[in-house]
Amino acid sequence: MALEDFRPDMERCSQCSYCKFVPLDQIKSRRFSKGCPSIAYNNFNAYSARGRFAVALSLINKESEYTEKVQDIVFKCCLCGSCDVADKICRYNLEPLQMMHELRTRLVEDGQLLPQHMAIIDNLRKEDNMMMEKKANRGDWAEGLDVKLITKEPAEVLFHAGCRYSYDKALWPTVRNAVTIMKNAGVNIGIMGNDESCCGARAYYMGYHGEFVKFAENAIEMWKAAGVKTVVTSCADGYHAFTRLYPRLGAHFEVLHTVQYIERLINQGKLKLTKTVPIRVTYHDPCHLGRQGEPYIPWEGKEKKIFNQVVVYEPRKPRYNGAWGVYETPRNILKSIPGLELVEMERIKEYAWCCGAGGGVKEAYPDFSNWTATERIEEAKSTGAEAIVSACGWCERNFLDAISTAGDKMQVFDIVDLVKQAMQPARRKG
Ligand code: SF4
Ligand code: SF4
């Protein structure tokens, strides 16, 4: 869709400001009642979905021009989708998140580029990753694992490590554990090693749509050539790309997040969690596995007016309010670990507060990103948990950085780390 296709949404925003908060009936305290990190941090209306609708309308009406402030407003947003969930309460089923993606794409097409993003995209073009690293080192995380290289030997299941896990050494145990668990359970699993490339999702989030298409088409072609049937990833961004963005480009693979594959193995009796892990944890829903992880088919209907007044959609426009994201699977796994106590934060599932690593803000606005993660750690601490657990390397890295900045004692785990611990002792990340 083009930015102009969202004109009706821009014009119908009722200025109610629901997009700034967790829906009223879900609020448990004033302290944790906010939903949008961008407006909470910047405290100015333009930095909300409501404000961005107004900015976009003004731009397409040619009533305003690009300025540094406009760039700041457009890019200082985690694209977490909390506003999109809140917006589904509204009469018109508005889609601010899709509009904001289109707005970024428009700015990039018009040469309104953030220098921090440009450097990363430049490296992506040369080295196929978003971490400013070398392609030749991409497969180092799997050294000594004795796992098939899918380009040399066929395997039914491809494990995609993703950029963050491939290059962030502190997070290597998570992906090594994931592969080991699946291999030991008899799964015919392979990886791509140095031939794996970025999924393209984070380029898409930064507004570089062309880069995303290039990387997605390349991945689809390689998977087809290797005879892959199922793709598994521990990265929530990758999961989002493979389930929601790739199908638009003709991908038809089974895609599972590692937690979904682990739950399958537990249900099949191929994985048993028997060792006690005496720890109190709270679970952070990654935005791209949670509210943005629900099945999504872009609506391509028409709207019409009854009595020239009441707007209706034909065919009926689905309300994607995030309710069908991957929420129970991670919780089921955690609850099946002997001795582990799961305590919930106030904002969970489709109402979860973002970790602050998304939408290119960790790269361009590290202070905002760190503040957003610190807010989440404060919420986690309020539960009395000793550790915050998640299922995405980007969330885990941002939490580790925020904890280190604040000198906090909260531990960070991926679910896979705790699963491995319930099978045999595992080490804490740092
Ligand atoms: S919730 Fe939707 S309609 Fe209300 S102000 Fe925000 S964007 Fe506008
Ligand atoms: S995507 Fe997240 S940070 Fe951006 S406007 Fe919506 S709620 Fe705020």
mmCIF file of C-alpha atoms in Angstrom, residues 44-354:
data_model
loop_
_atom_site.group_PDB
_atom_site.id
_atom_site.type_symbol
_atom_site.label_atom_id
_atom_site.label_comp_id
_atom_site.label_asym_id
_atom_site.label_seq_id
_atom_site.Cartn_x
_atom_site.Cartn_y
_atom_site.Cartn_z
ATOM 1 C CA PHE A 44 4.839 15.947 22.859
ATOM 2 C CA ASN A 45 1.739 14.985 20.881
ATOM 3 C CA ALA A 46 3.514 14.613 17.524
ATOM 4 C CA TYR A 47 5.382 11.608 18.967
ATOM 5 C CA SER A 48 2.241 9.459 19.146
ATOM 6 C CA ALA A 49 0.234 7.599 16.520
ATOM 7 C CA ARG A 50 -2.242 10.459 16.648
ATOM 8 C CA GLY A 51 0.528 12.985 16.001
ATOM 9 C CA ARG A 52 2.064 10.924 13.200
ATOM 10 C CA PHE A 53 -1.305 10.669 11.451
ATOM 11 C CA ALA A 54 -1.419 14.473 11.533
ATOM 12 C CA VAL A 55 2.185 14.835 10.313
ATOM 13 C CA ALA A 56 1.600 12.373 7.457
ATOM 14 C CA LEU A 57 -1.603 14.141 6.413
ATOM 15 C CA SER A 58 0.148 17.463 6.416
ATOM 16 C CA LEU A 59 2.970 16.041 4.252
ATOM 17 C CA ILE A 60 0.722 14.407 1.640
ATOM 18 C CA ASN A 61 -1.388 17.577 1.506
ATOM 19 C CA LYS A 62 1.869 19.478 0.917
ATOM 20 C CA GLU A 63 1.060 21.712 3.852
ATOM 21 C CA SER A 64 4.441 21.047 5.459
ATOM 22 C CA GLU A 65 7.937 20.199 4.319
ATOM 23 C CA TYR A 66 10.641 17.865 5.489
ATOM 24 C CA THR A 67 12.683 19.236 8.369
ATOM 25 C CA GLU A 68 14.979 17.671 10.951
ATOM 26 C CA LYS A 69 12.057 17.740 13.376
ATOM 27 C CA VAL A 70 9.830 15.825 10.958
ATOM 28 C CA GLN A 71 12.592 13.210 10.579
ATOM 29 C CA ASP A 72 12.887 12.964 14.337
ATOM 30 C CA ILE A 73 9.135 12.472 14.735
ATOM 31 C CA VAL A 74 8.962 9.803 12.042
ATOM 32 C CA PHE A 75 11.961 7.764 13.185
ATOM 33 C CA LYS A 76 11.834 8.139 16.986
ATOM 34 C CA CYS A 77 9.270 5.351 17.374
ATOM 35 C CA CYS A 78 9.949 1.683 18.182
ATOM 36 C CA LEU A 79 7.234 0.501 15.757
ATOM 37 C CA CYS A 80 6.118 -1.664 18.667
ATOM 38 C CA GLY A 81 2.466 -1.655 17.615
ATOM 39 C CA SER A 82 0.977 -0.857 21.027
ATOM 40 C CA CYS A 83 -0.865 2.084 19.437
ATOM 41 C CA ASP A 84 -2.246 -0.234 16.755
ATOM 42 C CA VAL A 85 -3.805 -2.510 19.382
ATOM 43 C CA ALA A 86 -5.291 0.469 21.230
ATOM 44 C CA ASP A 87 -6.614 1.863 17.972
ATOM 45 C CA LYS A 88 -8.759 -1.205 17.337
ATOM 46 C CA ILE A 89 -11.080 0.072 20.024
ATOM 47 C CA CYS A 90 -11.942 2.964 17.738
ATOM 48 C CA ARG A 91 -14.920 2.974 15.422
ATOM 49 C CA TYR A 92 -12.895 2.972 12.200
ATOM 50 C CA ASN A 93 -10.404 0.158 12.852
ATOM 51 C CA LEU A 94 -7.464 2.462 12.080
ATOM 52 C CA GLU A 95 -4.020 1.072 11.217
ATOM 53 C CA PRO A 96 -1.365 3.499 12.471
ATOM 54 C CA LEU A 97 1.423 0.901 12.404
ATOM 55 C CA GLN A 98 1.097 0.152 8.689
ATOM 56 C CA MET A 99 0.793 3.869 8.015
ATOM 57 C CA MET A 100 4.010 4.548 9.949
ATOM 58 C CA HIS A 101 5.855 1.893 7.927
ATOM 59 C CA GLU A 102 4.694 3.618 4.728
ATOM 60 C CA LEU A 103 5.644 7.026 6.121
ATOM 61 C CA ARG A 104 9.216 5.836 6.775
ATOM 62 C CA THR A 105 9.452 4.253 3.337
ATOM 63 C CA ARG A 106 8.351 7.574 1.816
ATOM 64 C CA LEU A 107 10.981 9.516 3.749
ATOM 65 C CA VAL A 108 13.721 7.110 2.665
ATOM 66 C CA GLU A 109 12.546 7.278 -0.973
ATOM 67 C CA ASP A 110 12.679 11.064 -0.716
ATOM 68 C CA GLY A 111 16.241 10.992 0.629
ATOM 69 C CA GLN A 112 15.343 11.899 4.226
ATOM 70 C CA LEU A 113 17.894 9.506 5.706
ATOM 71 C CA LEU A 114 19.221 9.177 9.247
ATOM 72 C CA PRO A 115 23.055 8.969 9.167
ATOM 73 C CA GLN A 116 23.011 6.198 11.813
ATOM 74 C CA HIS A 117 20.696 4.075 9.652
ATOM 75 C CA MET A 118 22.644 4.833 6.475
ATOM 76 C CA ALA A 119 25.864 3.399 7.963
ATOM 77 C CA ILE A 120 24.087 0.196 8.964
ATOM 78 C CA ILE A 121 22.344 -0.193 5.609
ATOM 79 C CA ASP A 122 25.642 0.444 3.868
ATOM 80 C CA ASN A 123 27.199 -2.452 5.800
ATOM 81 C CA LEU A 124 24.114 -4.574 5.118
ATOM 82 C CA ARG A 125 24.624 -4.091 1.389
ATOM 83 C CA LYS A 126 28.254 -5.204 1.660
ATOM 84 C CA GLU A 127 28.213 -7.809 4.440
ATOM 85 C CA ASP A 128 24.587 -9.029 4.599
ATOM 86 C CA ASN A 129 24.067 -8.188 8.276
ATOM 87 C CA MET A 130 22.682 -5.388 10.493
ATOM 88 C CA MET A 131 25.438 -5.616 13.097
ATOM 89 C CA MET A 132 28.270 -3.786 11.279
ATOM 90 C CA GLU A 133 30.130 -7.117 11.139
ATOM 91 C CA LYS A 134 31.781 -9.275 8.462
ATOM 92 C CA LYS A 135 29.867 -11.899 6.523
ATOM 93 C CA ALA A 136 32.816 -14.284 6.869
ATOM 94 C CA ASN A 137 32.210 -14.518 10.657
ATOM 95 C CA ARG A 138 28.477 -15.115 10.532
ATOM 96 C CA GLY A 139 28.637 -18.835 11.255
ATOM 97 C CA ASP A 140 31.158 -18.641 14.124
ATOM 98 C CA TRP A 141 28.406 -19.075 16.715
ATOM 99 C CA ALA A 142 27.930 -22.697 15.641
ATOM 100 C CA GLU A 143 31.581 -23.748 15.827
ATOM 101 C CA GLY A 144 31.950 -27.291 17.162
ATOM 102 C CA LEU A 145 28.185 -27.983 17.171
ATOM 103 C CA ASP A 146 28.371 -30.771 14.573
ATOM 104 C CA VAL A 147 25.240 -29.575 12.773
ATOM 105 C CA LYS A 148 24.554 -29.969 9.049
ATOM 106 C CA LEU A 149 25.252 -27.113 6.663
ATOM 107 C CA ILE A 150 22.088 -27.028 4.615
ATOM 108 C CA THR A 151 23.891 -25.843 1.490
ATOM 109 C CA LYS A 152 25.941 -29.068 1.505
ATOM 110 C CA GLU A 153 23.567 -31.640 3.035
ATOM 111 C CA PRO A 154 19.769 -31.543 2.873
ATOM 112 C CA ALA A 155 17.782 -31.118 6.101
ATOM 113 C CA GLU A 156 14.054 -30.773 6.712
ATOM 114 C CA VAL A 157 14.312 -28.057 9.312
ATOM 115 C CA LEU A 158 16.401 -24.929 8.816
ATOM 116 C CA PHE A 159 17.474 -23.063 11.931
ATOM 117 C CA HIS A 160 17.881 -19.346 11.128
ATOM 118 C CA ALA A 161 20.070 -17.672 13.767
ATOM 119 C CA GLY A 162 19.544 -14.073 12.609
ATOM 120 C CA CYS A 163 21.966 -11.136 12.812
ATOM 121 C CA ARG A 164 21.780 -10.449 16.551
ATOM 122 C CA TYR A 165 22.357 -14.030 17.708
ATOM 123 C CA SER A 166 25.011 -14.641 15.034
ATOM 124 C CA TYR A 167 27.282 -11.829 16.184
ATOM 125 C CA ASP A 168 26.414 -11.118 19.855
ATOM 126 C CA LYS A 169 28.710 -13.549 21.673
ATOM 127 C CA ALA A 170 26.921 -13.215 25.033
ATOM 128 C CA LEU A 171 23.800 -14.565 23.323
ATOM 129 C CA TRP A 172 25.478 -17.466 21.521
ATOM 130 C CA PRO A 173 24.516 -20.005 24.243
ATOM 131 C CA THR A 174 20.821 -19.472 23.362
ATOM 132 C CA VAL A 175 21.140 -20.448 19.703
ATOM 133 C CA ARG A 176 23.662 -23.193 20.461
ATOM 134 C CA ASN A 177 21.247 -24.570 23.065
ATOM 135 C CA ALA A 178 18.328 -24.371 20.614
ATOM 136 C CA VAL A 179 20.167 -26.373 17.951
ATOM 137 C CA THR A 180 21.475 -28.925 20.468
ATOM 138 C CA ILE A 181 18.026 -29.484 22.006
ATOM 139 C CA MET A 182 16.443 -30.054 18.597
ATOM 140 C CA LYS A 183 19.278 -32.239 17.316
ATOM 141 C CA ASN A 184 19.204 -34.421 20.453
ATOM 142 C CA ALA A 185 15.439 -34.809 20.046
ATOM 143 C CA GLY A 186 16.035 -36.376 16.635
ATOM 144 C CA VAL A 187 15.106 -33.371 14.462
ATOM 145 C CA ASN A 188 16.688 -33.388 10.980
ATOM 146 C CA ILE A 189 18.069 -29.883 11.422
ATOM 147 C CA GLY A 190 20.580 -27.785 9.486
ATOM 148 C CA ILE A 191 21.927 -24.224 9.422
ATOM 149 C CA MET A 192 23.327 -21.998 6.705
ATOM 150 C CA GLY A 193 26.485 -20.895 8.507
ATOM 151 C CA ASN A 194 28.305 -18.125 6.650
ATOM 152 C CA ASP A 195 25.764 -18.378 3.812
ATOM 153 C CA GLU A 196 22.948 -17.141 6.051
ATOM 154 C CA SER A 197 21.969 -13.507 5.412
ATOM 155 C CA CYS A 198 19.921 -10.927 7.245
ATOM 156 C CA CYS A 199 16.167 -11.591 6.969
ATOM 157 C CA GLY A 200 15.747 -7.957 5.884
ATOM 158 C CA ALA A 201 13.148 -7.143 8.529
ATOM 159 C CA ARG A 202 15.108 -4.463 10.316
ATOM 160 C CA ALA A 203 15.870 -2.743 7.020
ATOM 161 C CA TYR A 204 12.112 -2.755 6.383
ATOM 162 C CA TYR A 205 11.484 -1.238 9.830
ATOM 163 C CA MET A 206 13.996 1.528 9.029
ATOM 164 C CA GLY A 207 12.071 2.308 5.835
ATOM 165 C CA TYR A 208 14.419 0.595 3.356
ATOM 166 C CA HIS A 209 11.766 -1.428 1.580
ATOM 167 C CA GLY A 210 13.934 -2.230 -1.457
ATOM 168 C CA GLU A 211 16.638 -3.776 0.747
ATOM 169 C CA PHE A 212 14.039 -5.872 2.535
ATOM 170 C CA VAL A 213 12.661 -7.268 -0.749
ATOM 171 C CA LYS A 214 16.166 -8.081 -1.991
ATOM 172 C CA PHE A 215 17.106 -10.053 1.136
ATOM 173 C CA ALA A 216 13.719 -11.768 1.392
ATOM 174 C CA GLU A 217 13.757 -12.923 -2.232
ATOM 175 C CA ASN A 218 17.307 -14.202 -1.858
ATOM 176 C CA ALA A 219 16.420 -16.184 1.288
ATOM 177 C CA ILE A 220 13.310 -17.689 -0.311
ATOM 178 C CA GLU A 221 15.331 -18.800 -3.329
ATOM 179 C CA MET A 222 18.059 -20.406 -1.192
ATOM 180 C CA TRP A 223 15.540 -22.210 1.030
ATOM 181 C CA LYS A 224 13.728 -23.583 -2.007
ATOM 182 C CA ALA A 225 17.002 -24.743 -3.573
ATOM 183 C CA ALA A 226 17.955 -26.511 -0.326
ATOM 184 C CA GLY A 227 14.592 -28.293 -0.074
ATOM 185 C CA VAL A 228 13.702 -26.664 3.251
ATOM 186 C CA LYS A 229 10.211 -27.445 4.566
ATOM 187 C CA THR A 230 10.289 -25.801 7.977
ATOM 188 C CA VAL A 231 12.129 -22.699 9.173
ATOM 189 C CA VAL A 232 12.770 -22.244 12.898
ATOM 190 C CA THR A 233 14.195 -19.107 14.465
ATOM 191 C CA SER A 234 14.834 -17.794 17.971
ATOM 192 C CA CYS A 235 14.616 -14.182 16.762
ATOM 193 C CA ALA A 236 11.213 -12.497 17.069
ATOM 194 C CA ASP A 237 12.036 -10.076 14.232
ATOM 195 C CA GLY A 238 12.879 -13.020 11.987
ATOM 196 C CA TYR A 239 9.667 -14.763 13.001
ATOM 197 C CA HIS A 240 7.687 -11.643 12.119
ATOM 198 C CA ALA A 241 9.447 -11.334 8.752
ATOM 199 C CA PHE A 242 8.996 -14.985 7.808
ATOM 200 C CA THR A 243 5.339 -15.227 8.883
ATOM 201 C CA ARG A 244 3.974 -11.817 7.926
ATOM 202 C CA LEU A 245 6.245 -10.248 5.336
ATOM 203 C CA TYR A 246 7.680 -13.157 3.312
ATOM 204 C CA PRO A 247 4.316 -14.706 2.284
ATOM 205 C CA ARG A 248 3.587 -11.495 0.334
ATOM 206 C CA LEU A 249 6.636 -12.395 -1.783
ATOM 207 C CA GLY A 250 5.560 -15.981 -2.445
ATOM 208 C CA ALA A 251 7.107 -17.857 0.520
ATOM 209 C CA HIS A 252 5.163 -20.945 1.626
ATOM 210 C CA PHE A 253 7.243 -22.591 4.329
ATOM 211 C CA GLU A 254 6.164 -23.743 7.748
ATOM 212 C CA VAL A 255 7.615 -21.143 10.123
ATOM 213 C CA LEU A 256 7.960 -21.698 13.847
ATOM 214 C CA HIS A 257 9.633 -19.758 16.596
ATOM 215 C CA THR A 258 11.969 -21.928 18.689
ATOM 216 C CA VAL A 259 9.494 -21.860 21.598
ATOM 217 C CA GLN A 260 6.820 -23.318 19.331
ATOM 218 C CA TYR A 261 9.139 -26.111 18.211
ATOM 219 C CA ILE A 262 10.153 -26.824 21.801
ATOM 220 C CA GLU A 263 6.522 -27.037 22.890
ATOM 221 C CA ARG A 264 5.927 -29.473 20.013
ATOM 222 C CA LEU A 265 8.831 -31.643 21.233
ATOM 223 C CA ILE A 266 7.517 -31.570 24.812
ATOM 224 C CA ASN A 267 4.013 -32.570 23.636
ATOM 225 C CA GLN A 268 5.491 -35.398 21.534
ATOM 226 C CA GLY A 269 7.365 -36.686 24.589
ATOM 227 C CA LYS A 270 10.707 -36.104 22.848
ATOM 228 C CA LEU A 271 11.831 -33.488 25.345
ATOM 229 C CA LYS A 272 11.496 -33.913 29.093
ATOM 230 C CA LEU A 273 12.149 -31.174 31.616
ATOM 231 C CA THR A 274 13.008 -32.981 34.821
ATOM 232 C CA LYS A 275 15.627 -30.939 36.672
ATOM 233 C CA THR A 276 14.489 -28.373 39.198
ATOM 234 C CA VAL A 277 15.257 -24.729 38.352
ATOM 235 C CA PRO A 278 14.426 -22.824 41.542
ATOM 236 C CA ILE A 279 13.923 -19.280 40.258
ATOM 237 C CA ARG A 280 11.170 -16.662 40.154
ATOM 238 C CA VAL A 281 10.895 -15.151 36.697
ATOM 239 C CA THR A 282 8.688 -12.811 34.729
ATOM 240 C CA TYR A 283 8.121 -13.106 30.996
ATOM 241 C CA HIS A 284 8.479 -10.241 28.514
ATOM 242 C CA ASP A 285 6.397 -10.656 25.326
ATOM 243 C CA PRO A 286 8.515 -9.536 22.333
ATOM 244 C CA CYS A 287 6.342 -7.242 20.155
ATOM 245 C CA HIS A 288 7.082 -9.272 17.011
ATOM 246 C CA LEU A 289 6.197 -12.588 18.610
ATOM 247 C CA GLY A 290 3.267 -11.211 20.585
ATOM 248 C CA ARG A 291 0.892 -8.627 19.164
ATOM 249 C CA GLN A 292 2.672 -8.474 15.800
ATOM 250 C CA GLY A 293 3.103 -12.238 15.706
ATOM 251 C CA GLU A 294 -0.563 -12.961 15.073
ATOM 252 C CA PRO A 295 -1.572 -14.266 11.623
ATOM 253 C CA TYR A 296 -2.147 -11.250 9.391
ATOM 254 C CA ILE A 297 -3.522 -10.899 5.879
ATOM 255 C CA PRO A 298 -3.460 -7.344 4.502
ATOM 256 C CA TRP A 299 -7.016 -6.179 3.751
ATOM 257 C CA GLU A 300 -7.605 -5.337 0.118
ATOM 258 C CA GLY A 301 -11.279 -4.427 0.029
ATOM 259 C CA LYS A 302 -13.190 -1.228 -0.543
ATOM 260 C CA GLU A 303 -15.065 1.036 1.790
ATOM 261 C CA LYS A 304 -18.447 2.516 1.036
ATOM 262 C CA LYS A 305 -20.852 4.884 2.716
ATOM 263 C CA ILE A 306 -24.402 4.033 3.696
ATOM 264 C CA PHE A 307 -26.769 7.037 3.441
ATOM 265 C CA ASN A 308 -23.636 8.973 2.494
ATOM 266 C CA GLN A 309 -22.674 8.903 6.130
ATOM 267 C CA VAL A 310 -21.896 5.532 7.749
ATOM 268 C CA VAL A 311 -18.663 3.929 6.537
ATOM 269 C CA VAL A 312 -18.674 0.150 6.007
ATOM 270 C CA TYR A 313 -15.941 -2.120 4.624
ATOM 271 C CA GLU A 314 -16.439 -4.700 1.877
ATOM 272 C CA PRO A 315 -15.425 -7.420 2.459
ATOM 273 C CA ARG A 316 -15.436 -7.039 6.214
ATOM 274 C CA LYS A 317 -12.122 -5.617 7.439
ATOM 275 C CA PRO A 318 -10.536 -7.844 10.117
ATOM 276 C CA ARG A 319 -9.620 -6.142 13.386
ATOM 277 C CA TYR A 320 -6.033 -7.203 14.090
ATOM 278 C CA ASN A 321 -5.869 -6.330 17.757
ATOM 279 C CA GLY A 322 -2.918 -8.552 18.635
ATOM 280 C CA ALA A 323 -5.007 -11.028 20.610
ATOM 281 C CA TRP A 324 -3.802 -14.022 18.563
ATOM 282 C CA GLY A 325 -0.071 -13.561 19.067
ATOM 283 C CA VAL A 326 2.192 -16.263 20.530
ATOM 284 C CA TYR A 327 1.419 -15.848 24.241
ATOM 285 C CA GLU A 328 0.550 -19.193 25.801
ATOM 286 C CA THR A 329 3.389 -21.257 24.287
ATOM 287 C CA PRO A 330 6.241 -19.475 26.110
ATOM 288 C CA ARG A 331 4.222 -19.433 29.328
ATOM 289 C CA ASN A 332 3.353 -23.144 29.007
ATOM 290 C CA ILE A 333 7.038 -24.010 28.644
ATOM 291 C CA LEU A 334 8.034 -21.904 31.634
ATOM 292 C CA LYS A 335 5.279 -23.444 33.762
ATOM 293 C CA SER A 336 6.451 -26.945 32.818
ATOM 294 C CA ILE A 337 9.932 -26.339 34.295
ATOM 295 C CA PRO A 338 10.056 -27.905 37.786
ATOM 296 C CA GLY A 339 10.685 -25.383 40.568
ATOM 297 C CA LEU A 340 10.288 -22.311 38.350
ATOM 298 C CA GLU A 341 7.748 -19.695 39.456
ATOM 299 C CA LEU A 342 6.272 -17.405 36.787
ATOM 300 C CA VAL A 343 4.990 -14.035 37.964
ATOM 301 C CA GLU A 344 3.348 -11.650 35.500
ATOM 302 C CA MET A 345 4.010 -7.971 34.934
ATOM 303 C CA GLU A 346 1.092 -5.527 34.686
ATOM 304 C CA ARG A 347 1.396 -4.996 30.925
ATOM 305 C CA ILE A 348 1.470 -8.348 29.193
ATOM 306 C CA LYS A 349 0.570 -10.054 25.913
ATOM 307 C CA GLU A 350 -0.917 -7.571 23.413
ATOM 308 C CA TYR A 351 -0.600 -4.800 26.017
ATOM 309 C CA ALA A 352 3.096 -5.429 26.740
ATOM 310 C CA TRP A 353 5.483 -2.488 26.991
ATOM 311 C CA CYS A 354 8.179 -2.656 24.281
#
